[in-house]
CSV table of C-alpha atoms in Angstrom, one decimal:
chain,number,residue,atom,x,y,z
A,1,MET,CA,205.0,-17.2,-43.1
A,2,ARG,CA,204.0,-16.2,-39.7
A,3,ALA,CA,201.0,-17.8,-38.4
A,4,VAL,CA,199.3,-18.7,-35.0
A,5,ILE,CA,200.1,-22.0,-34.3
A,6,LEU,CA,198.4,-25.1,-32.4
A,7,ARG,CA,200.9,-27.5,-31.1
A,8,SER,CA,200.0,-29.9,-28.4
A,9,ASN,CA,196.7,-27.8,-27.4
A,10,ARG,CA,199.3,-24.7,-27.0
A,11,LEU,CA,199.2,-21.7,-29.4
A,12,SER,CA,202.2,-19.9,-30.4
A,13,VAL,CA,202.4,-17.1,-32.9
A,14,GLY,CA,205.9,-17.8,-34.9
A,15,GLU,CA,207.3,-18.8,-38.7
A,16,THR,CA,206.0,-21.9,-40.3
A,17,PRO,CA,206.4,-22.9,-44.5
A,18,ASP,CA,204.2,-21.6,-46.8
A,19,PRO,CA,201.3,-23.5,-48.3
A,20,GLU,CA,202.2,-24.4,-51.6
A,21,PRO,CA,198.9,-24.2,-54.3
A,22,GLY,CA,198.4,-27.9,-55.6
A,23,ALA,CA,196.6,-28.8,-58.5
A,24,GLY,CA,193.7,-26.6,-59.0
A,25,GLU,CA,194.3,-24.6,-56.2
A,26,MET,CA,195.6,-21.4,-55.8
A,27,LEU,CA,197.9,-19.4,-53.1
A,28,VAL,CA,196.4,-16.2,-51.3
A,29,SER,CA,197.6,-13.3,-49.0
A,30,VAL,CA,195.5,-13.4,-46.4
A,31,VAL,CA,193.3,-10.2,-46.1
A,32,SER,CA,191.0,-10.0,-43.6
A,33,THR,CA,189.9,-13.4,-41.3
A,34,ALA,CA,187.3,-13.6,-38.1
A,35,ILE,CA,187.9,-15.7,-35.0
A,36,CYS,CA,185.4,-18.5,-34.3
A,37,ALA,CA,183.9,-20.0,-31.9
A,38,SER,CA,184.7,-23.7,-33.7
A,39,ASP,CA,188.6,-22.6,-33.3
A,40,VAL,CA,187.8,-23.0,-29.8
A,41,HIS,CA,185.9,-26.6,-29.9
A,42,TYR,CA,188.7,-27.5,-32.2
A,43,MET,CA,191.4,-26.6,-30.2
A,44,ASP,CA,189.8,-27.7,-26.7
A,45,ASN,CA,188.4,-30.9,-28.1
A,46,PRO,CA,191.1,-32.7,-29.6
A,47,GLU,CA,189.7,-36.2,-29.5
A,48,ALA,CA,187.0,-35.5,-32.1
A,49,GLY,CA,189.7,-34.4,-34.4
A,50,THR,CA,191.5,-37.4,-33.3
A,51,ASP,CA,188.5,-39.8,-33.9
A,52,ASP,CA,186.9,-38.3,-37.0
A,53,PRO,CA,185.3,-40.5,-38.6
A,54,THR,CA,184.7,-38.2,-41.8
A,55,GLY,CA,188.2,-37.6,-42.2
A,56,ARG,CA,187.4,-34.2,-42.8
A,57,SER,CA,189.3,-32.9,-39.3
A,58,ARG,CA,192.4,-34.2,-37.9
A,59,TYR,CA,193.8,-33.5,-34.6
A,60,ASP,CA,197.6,-34.8,-34.1
A,61,PRO,CA,199.6,-33.1,-31.2
A,62,ASP,CA,203.1,-34.0,-33.1
A,63,ARG,CA,202.4,-31.9,-35.8
A,64,ASP,CA,201.1,-27.9,-36.4
A,65,VAL,CA,197.9,-26.5,-37.2
A,66,VAL,CA,197.1,-23.4,-38.3
A,67,LEU,CA,193.7,-22.8,-37.0
A,68,GLY,CA,191.1,-20.2,-39.3
A,69,HIS,CA,188.8,-20.6,-41.7
A,70,GLU,CA,186.4,-16.8,-42.5
A,71,PHE,CA,188.8,-15.2,-44.6
A,72,VAL,CA,189.2,-13.0,-47.6
A,73,GLY,CA,192.7,-13.2,-49.5
A,74,GLU,CA,194.3,-11.8,-52.6
A,75,VAL,CA,195.1,-13.8,-54.9
A,76,ILE,CA,199.2,-13.9,-55.2
A,77,ALA,CA,200.1,-17.8,-57.4
A,78,HIS,CA,198.4,-20.2,-59.2
A,79,GLY,CA,198.9,-24.3,-59.2
A,80,PRO,CA,199.1,-25.9,-62.0
A,81,GLY,CA,195.8,-26.4,-64.0
A,82,CYS,CA,194.0,-23.4,-62.5
A,83,THR,CA,191.9,-21.4,-65.3
A,84,GLY,CA,193.0,-18.0,-64.8
A,85,ARG,CA,189.6,-16.7,-63.5
A,86,PHE,CA,191.1,-15.1,-61.1
A,87,PRO,CA,193.8,-13.2,-62.3
A,88,VAL,CA,196.9,-12.2,-59.1
A,89,GLY,CA,195.3,-9.1,-57.2
A,90,THR,CA,192.1,-10.6,-57.5
A,91,ARG,CA,190.5,-10.4,-53.8
A,92,VAL,CA,188.4,-13.7,-52.9
A,93,THR,CA,186.7,-16.6,-50.4
A,94,SER,CA,185.4,-19.3,-50.5
A,95,ILE,CA,183.4,-22.2,-48.5
A,96,PRO,CA,186.4,-23.4,-45.9
A,97,ILE,CA,187.3,-26.7,-47.4
A,98,ARG,CA,189.4,-28.0,-49.5
A,99,LEU,CA,189.5,-31.2,-51.9
A,100,VAL,CA,191.2,-34.2,-52.0
A,101,ASP,CA,192.5,-35.9,-55.5
A,102,GLY,CA,189.9,-32.8,-57.1
A,103,GLY,CA,187.1,-34.1,-54.7
A,104,ALA,CA,187.5,-37.9,-55.6
A,105,GLY,CA,189.2,-38.5,-52.0
A,106,GLY,CA,186.7,-35.9,-50.1
A,107,THR,CA,187.0,-32.4,-48.4
A,108,ARG,CA,189.1,-31.4,-45.2
A,109,ILE,CA,188.1,-28.1,-43.7
A,110,ILE,CA,190.7,-25.6,-44.0
A,111,GLY,CA,192.0,-24.7,-40.0
A,112,GLN,CA,191.1,-28.2,-38.8
A,113,HIS,CA,193.9,-30.4,-40.1
A,114,PRO,CA,197.7,-30.4,-40.0
A,115,ASP,CA,197.5,-30.7,-44.0
A,116,PHE,CA,195.5,-28.0,-44.8
A,117,PRO,CA,196.6,-24.9,-42.9
A,118,GLY,CA,194.0,-22.1,-41.9
A,119,SER,CA,193.5,-18.4,-42.5
A,120,PHE,CA,195.4,-17.1,-39.3
A,121,ALA,CA,198.7,-16.9,-41.6
A,122,GLU,CA,200.1,-14.4,-43.8
A,123,LYS,CA,199.1,-17.0,-46.5
A,124,LEU,CA,196.2,-19.3,-47.4
A,125,VAL,CA,196.1,-22.2,-50.3
A,126,VAL,CA,192.3,-22.1,-51.9
A,127,ALA,CA,190.4,-24.5,-54.5
A,128,GLU,CA,189.8,-22.3,-57.8
A,129,VAL,CA,186.8,-24.0,-58.6
A,130,LEU,CA,185.0,-23.1,-55.2
A,131,ALA,CA,186.3,-19.7,-54.8
A,132,ARG,CA,184.8,-16.2,-55.6
A,133,GLU,CA,186.1,-13.1,-56.1
A,134,VAL,CA,185.3,-10.2,-53.4
A,135,PRO,CA,184.7,-7.0,-55.5
A,136,ARG,CA,187.2,-4.2,-54.4
A,137,ALA,CA,184.0,-2.3,-53.4
A,138,VAL,CA,182.6,-4.9,-50.6
A,139,ASP,CA,184.7,-4.5,-47.2
A,140,PRO,CA,186.7,-7.5,-47.1
A,141,ASP,CA,186.1,-7.5,-43.3
A,142,ALA,CA,182.1,-8.0,-43.9
A,143,ALA,CA,182.6,-10.9,-46.5
A,144,ALA,CA,185.5,-12.4,-44.1
A,145,LEU,CA,182.2,-12.8,-41.9
A,146,THR,CA,179.9,-14.9,-44.5
A,147,ASP,CA,180.9,-17.9,-43.0
A,148,ALA,CA,179.4,-17.5,-39.4
A,149,PHE,CA,176.3,-15.5,-41.3
A,150,ALA,CA,175.5,-18.7,-43.5
A,151,VAL,CA,175.5,-21.0,-40.5
A,152,GLY,CA,171.9,-18.8,-39.1
A,153,GLU,CA,170.9,-18.9,-42.7
A,154,PHE,CA,171.1,-22.5,-42.7
A,155,TYR,CA,169.2,-23.2,-39.2
A,156,VAL,CA,166.5,-20.8,-40.5
A,157,ARG,CA,166.2,-22.4,-43.8
A,158,ASN,CA,165.8,-25.5,-42.7
A,159,ALA,CA,163.7,-24.8,-39.4
A,160,ARG,CA,160.9,-23.7,-41.9
A,161,VAL,CA,159.5,-21.2,-39.7
A,162,GLU,CA,155.6,-20.7,-40.0
A,163,ALA,CA,152.9,-18.5,-39.7
A,164,GLY,CA,151.7,-18.3,-35.8
A,165,GLU,CA,155.0,-20.0,-34.8
A,166,ILE,CA,157.4,-17.3,-32.5
A,167,PRO,CA,161.4,-18.3,-33.3
A,168,LEU,CA,163.6,-18.5,-29.7
A,169,VAL,CA,167.3,-17.3,-29.8
A,170,ILE,CA,168.9,-18.5,-27.0
A,171,GLY,CA,172.5,-16.5,-27.0
A,172,ALA,CA,173.1,-13.5,-28.7
A,173,GLY,CA,177.2,-14.1,-29.6
A,174,ALA,CA,178.5,-14.8,-33.1
A,175,ILE,CA,175.8,-17.5,-34.2
A,176,GLY,CA,173.1,-15.9,-32.7
A,177,LEU,CA,172.8,-13.1,-34.3
A,178,SER,CA,173.4,-14.8,-37.8
A,179,VAL,CA,170.5,-16.8,-36.7
A,180,VAL,CA,168.1,-13.5,-35.7
A,181,ALA,CA,169.8,-11.7,-39.2
A,182,ALA,CA,168.1,-15.0,-40.9
A,183,LEU,CA,164.8,-14.5,-39.6
A,184,VAL,CA,164.8,-10.8,-39.9
A,185,ARG,CA,165.6,-11.0,-43.3
A,186,ARG,CA,162.8,-13.1,-44.3
A,187,GLY,CA,160.0,-11.0,-42.5
A,188,ILE,CA,159.3,-13.2,-39.3
A,189,GLU,CA,158.6,-11.4,-35.8
A,190,PRO,CA,158.3,-11.3,-33.1
A,191,VAL,CA,162.2,-12.4,-32.7
A,192,VAL,CA,162.9,-13.3,-29.0
A,193,VAL,CA,166.7,-13.3,-28.3
A,194,SER,CA,167.7,-14.3,-24.7
A,195,ASP,CA,170.9,-13.5,-23.4
A,196,PHE,CA,172.8,-12.9,-19.8
A,197,ASP,CA,175.1,-10.1,-21.4
A,198,ALA,CA,173.0,-6.9,-22.0
A,199,GLY,CA,175.0,-5.3,-24.7
A,200,ARG,CA,174.7,-8.1,-26.8
A,201,ARG,CA,170.6,-8.5,-26.1
A,202,GLU,CA,171.0,-4.9,-27.2
A,203,LEU,CA,173.2,-5.6,-30.1
A,204,ALA,CA,170.7,-8.1,-31.5
A,205,ARG,CA,168.1,-5.8,-31.2
A,206,ASP,CA,169.6,-2.1,-32.7
A,207,ALA,CA,172.0,-3.6,-35.1
A,208,PHE,CA,170.2,-6.9,-36.3
A,209,GLY,CA,166.2,-6.0,-35.4
A,210,ALA,CA,165.6,-8.5,-32.7
A,211,HIS,CA,161.9,-7.4,-31.3
A,212,ILE,CA,162.0,-8.7,-27.8
A,213,LEU,CA,165.0,-9.4,-25.4
A,214,VAL,CA,165.1,-11.6,-22.8
A,215,ASP,CA,167.4,-11.5,-19.5
A,216,PRO,CA,167.4,-15.2,-18.4
A,217,ALA,CA,168.9,-14.3,-15.0
A,218,LEU,CA,165.4,-12.7,-14.1
A,219,GLU,CA,163.1,-14.7,-16.3
A,220,SER,CA,162.6,-17.6,-18.5
A,221,PRO,CA,162.7,-17.6,-21.9
A,222,PHE,CA,160.2,-19.9,-22.6
A,223,GLU,CA,157.6,-17.8,-20.0
A,224,VAL,CA,158.1,-14.7,-21.8
A,225,TRP,CA,157.4,-16.9,-25.3
A,226,ARG,CA,154.2,-18.4,-23.6
A,227,THR,CA,153.1,-14.5,-22.7
A,228,VAL,CA,154.2,-13.1,-26.2
A,229,ARG,CA,151.9,-15.9,-27.9
A,230,ALA,CA,148.9,-15.1,-25.6
A,231,GLN,CA,149.2,-11.4,-26.1
A,232,ARG,CA,149.5,-12.0,-30.0
A,233,GLU,CA,147.3,-15.1,-30.5
A,234,LEU,CA,149.9,-17.2,-32.3
A,235,TRP,CA,148.9,-20.3,-31.6
A,236,GLY,CA,151.9,-22.1,-33.5
A,237,SER,CA,154.8,-23.8,-31.5
A,238,ALA,CA,158.3,-22.1,-30.5
A,239,VAL,CA,161.3,-23.1,-32.9
A,240,VAL,CA,164.3,-22.7,-30.5
A,241,PHE,CA,167.7,-21.6,-31.9
A,242,GLU,CA,170.3,-22.8,-29.3
A,243,CYS,CA,173.2,-20.7,-29.7
A,244,ALA,CA,174.8,-20.8,-26.8
A,245,GLY,CA,176.4,-23.9,-26.5
A,246,ALA,CA,176.8,-24.5,-22.5
A,247,PRO,CA,176.8,-27.8,-21.1
A,248,GLY,CA,173.4,-29.5,-20.1
A,249,LEU,CA,171.8,-26.5,-21.6
A,250,ILE,CA,169.8,-28.4,-24.6
A,251,GLN,CA,168.6,-30.8,-21.7
A,252,ARG,CA,167.1,-27.7,-19.7
A,253,LEU,CA,165.3,-26.3,-22.9
A,254,ILE,CA,163.6,-29.6,-23.2
A,255,ALA,CA,162.7,-29.6,-20.0
A,256,GLU,CA,161.1,-26.4,-20.4
A,257,ALA,CA,159.1,-26.6,-23.6
A,258,ASP,CA,155.7,-27.3,-24.7
A,259,MET,CA,155.0,-29.7,-26.7
A,260,GLY,CA,155.7,-29.8,-30.4
A,261,THR,CA,158.7,-27.6,-30.0
A,262,ARG,CA,161.5,-27.6,-32.4
A,263,ILE,CA,165.2,-27.0,-31.2
A,264,ALA,CA,167.8,-26.2,-33.8
A,265,CYS,CA,170.9,-27.2,-31.8
A,266,ALA,CA,173.9,-24.5,-33.2
A,267,GLY,CA,176.0,-23.5,-30.2
A,268,GLY,CA,179.0,-26.1,-30.5
A,269,TRP,CA,180.0,-29.4,-30.2
A,270,TYR,CA,178.3,-30.5,-26.9
A,271,THR,CA,180.7,-32.8,-25.8
A,272,GLY,CA,180.1,-35.1,-22.9
A,273,ASP,CA,176.5,-33.9,-22.6
A,274,ALA,CA,173.5,-36.0,-22.3
A,275,LEU,CA,169.9,-35.9,-23.0
A,276,ASP,CA,166.7,-37.8,-20.9
A,277,ILE,CA,165.0,-39.2,-24.3
A,278,THR,CA,162.0,-40.6,-22.5
A,279,ALA,CA,161.4,-36.5,-21.6
A,280,ALA,CA,162.1,-35.6,-25.0
A,281,THR,CA,159.3,-38.0,-26.2
A,282,ARG,CA,156.7,-36.7,-23.5
A,283,THR,CA,157.1,-33.5,-24.9
A,284,GLY,CA,156.9,-34.5,-28.1
A,285,VAL,CA,160.2,-31.9,-29.2
A,286,ASN,CA,162.2,-31.8,-32.6
A,287,VAL,CA,165.7,-31.7,-32.1
A,288,GLN,CA,168.1,-30.9,-35.1
A,289,PHE,CA,172.1,-31.0,-34.2
A,290,GLY,CA,174.8,-30.1,-36.6
A,291,GLY,CA,174.8,-29.8,-40.2
A,292,GLY,CA,175.4,-26.7,-42.5
A,293,PRO,CA,176.0,-25.0,-43.9
A,294,MET,CA,175.4,-26.3,-46.9
A,295,PRO,CA,176.8,-23.9,-50.6
A,296,GLU,CA,173.4,-22.5,-50.9
A,297,ASP,CA,173.8,-21.2,-47.6
A,298,TRP,CA,177.0,-20.2,-47.9
A,299,TYR,CA,177.4,-18.6,-51.3
A,300,GLY,CA,174.0,-17.0,-51.0
A,301,THR,CA,175.0,-14.9,-47.5
A,302,LEU,CA,177.9,-13.9,-49.5
A,303,ASP,CA,175.8,-12.8,-52.7
A,304,ALA,CA,173.3,-10.6,-49.7
A,305,ILE,CA,176.6,-9.1,-48.6
A,306,ALA,CA,178.2,-8.6,-51.4
A,307,ALA,CA,174.7,-7.1,-52.5
A,308,GLY,CA,174.5,-4.7,-49.0
A,309,ALA,CA,171.0,-7.0,-48.5
A,310,LEU,CA,172.9,-8.3,-45.1
A,311,ASP,CA,175.3,-5.9,-43.1
A,312,PRO,CA,177.1,-8.5,-40.2
A,313,LEU,CA,179.8,-5.3,-39.6
A,314,PRO,CA,178.1,-4.4,-36.2
A,315,SER,CA,178.9,-8.1,-35.3
A,316,VAL,CA,182.6,-6.7,-35.5
A,317,GLY,CA,184.1,-5.4,-31.8
A,318,ALA,CA,187.9,-5.8,-32.3
A,319,VAL,CA,190.2,-5.7,-35.2
A,320,ILE,CA,193.8,-7.3,-34.2
A,321,GLY,CA,196.7,-8.3,-35.7
A,322,LEU,CA,198.3,-12.3,-35.8
A,323,ASP,CA,200.1,-11.5,-32.3
A,324,GLU,CA,196.4,-10.8,-30.3
A,325,VAL,CA,194.9,-14.0,-32.1
A,326,PRO,CA,195.9,-16.3,-28.5
A,327,ALA,CA,194.5,-14.0,-26.1
A,328,ALA,CA,190.9,-13.5,-28.5
A,329,LEU,CA,190.6,-16.9,-28.3
A,330,ASP,CA,191.0,-16.9,-24.9
A,331,GLN,CA,188.1,-14.6,-24.3
A,332,VAL,CA,186.2,-16.8,-26.8
A,333,ARG,CA,186.8,-19.8,-24.7
A,334,ARG,CA,185.4,-17.4,-21.4
A,335,SER,CA,182.4,-16.3,-23.6
A,336,ARG,CA,184.2,-12.6,-23.0
A,337,GLY,CA,185.1,-10.2,-25.3
A,338,PRO,CA,183.1,-8.8,-28.3
A,339,ALA,CA,181.0,-10.9,-30.6
A,340,ARG,CA,183.0,-10.6,-33.7
A,341,VAL,CA,186.5,-10.2,-33.7
A,342,ILE,CA,188.4,-9.5,-37.1
A,343,VAL,CA,192.3,-10.3,-37.7
A,344,HIS,CA,194.5,-8.4,-40.0
A,345,PRO,CA,197.5,-11.0,-40.4
A,346,ASN,CA,199.2,-8.6,-43.3
A,347,GLY,CA,198.2,-5.5,-42.0
A,348,ASP,CA,195.4,-2.8,-42.3
A,349,PRO,CA,194.0,-3.6,-46.0
A,350,ARG,CA,192.9,-0.1,-46.6
């Protein structure tokens, strides 16, 4: 099959062996898949995969890795032991993990391990037990964005924003937009969004319902937050969703934050960053790293997309083929291009 292949930190598009479904697994033809910033994080921080103590990801410069983990596929074959609840031709998606020995051996991240190739390819293997049907009436590009919008759902659910608290979203890229969507779906307001890019700020407002936009080149997001808090007499804490992943950003947020601020770090891997714990202690900030999305966030987001309660498609700015993926990933690396890019490895599904 054709795929986007990472080897020795270099991307190429070429032929690689078709994956084979094992026990309880299905082979699917990839209908739609989405580019994620974590594809670039994995590619640019190989030491994280080389030394991952969980075993969920792995990087080996001498082996091929097929990236991609946000997808919808059409079932074309079943491995031994499948129940058949997804007949050939059924469109499915899945939380992007594979089970080792039926789960007894743990899990592996699809697209971040040489033994578990991802969705930037014509074909993909998924676990039947983790799969969910994507009805034909649901746009496969929308369903392929489930994972990204589930990230926002996870962080907002865990933040438990209370009455009087004002959420401040730093960065209006893919993850920032997912956070805005999750906040607005809960009826939380006002939602303050800060991003250097005017187009992304406007997308957060016009497509996903953000209320107040901030250009951080002109004013501090925290100063805007303090002004809004006073004007509206909302005397709760700031709840900051860091969705940019820029080096040193978390420390800058801690330095500017008011007492009791909660910071959810959703923006990246923060390789090499350090925090001044004394400053954080004096400010009394609560910082949350990593985590989800958990299955309840992931499958709940899929249900919301299928039901029409959540439309992630306004975040899509380009639809491309496999040959264009390396250039699109480079744009993500430089924080350029649209918030989301969809890939059709087998051509237009419509």
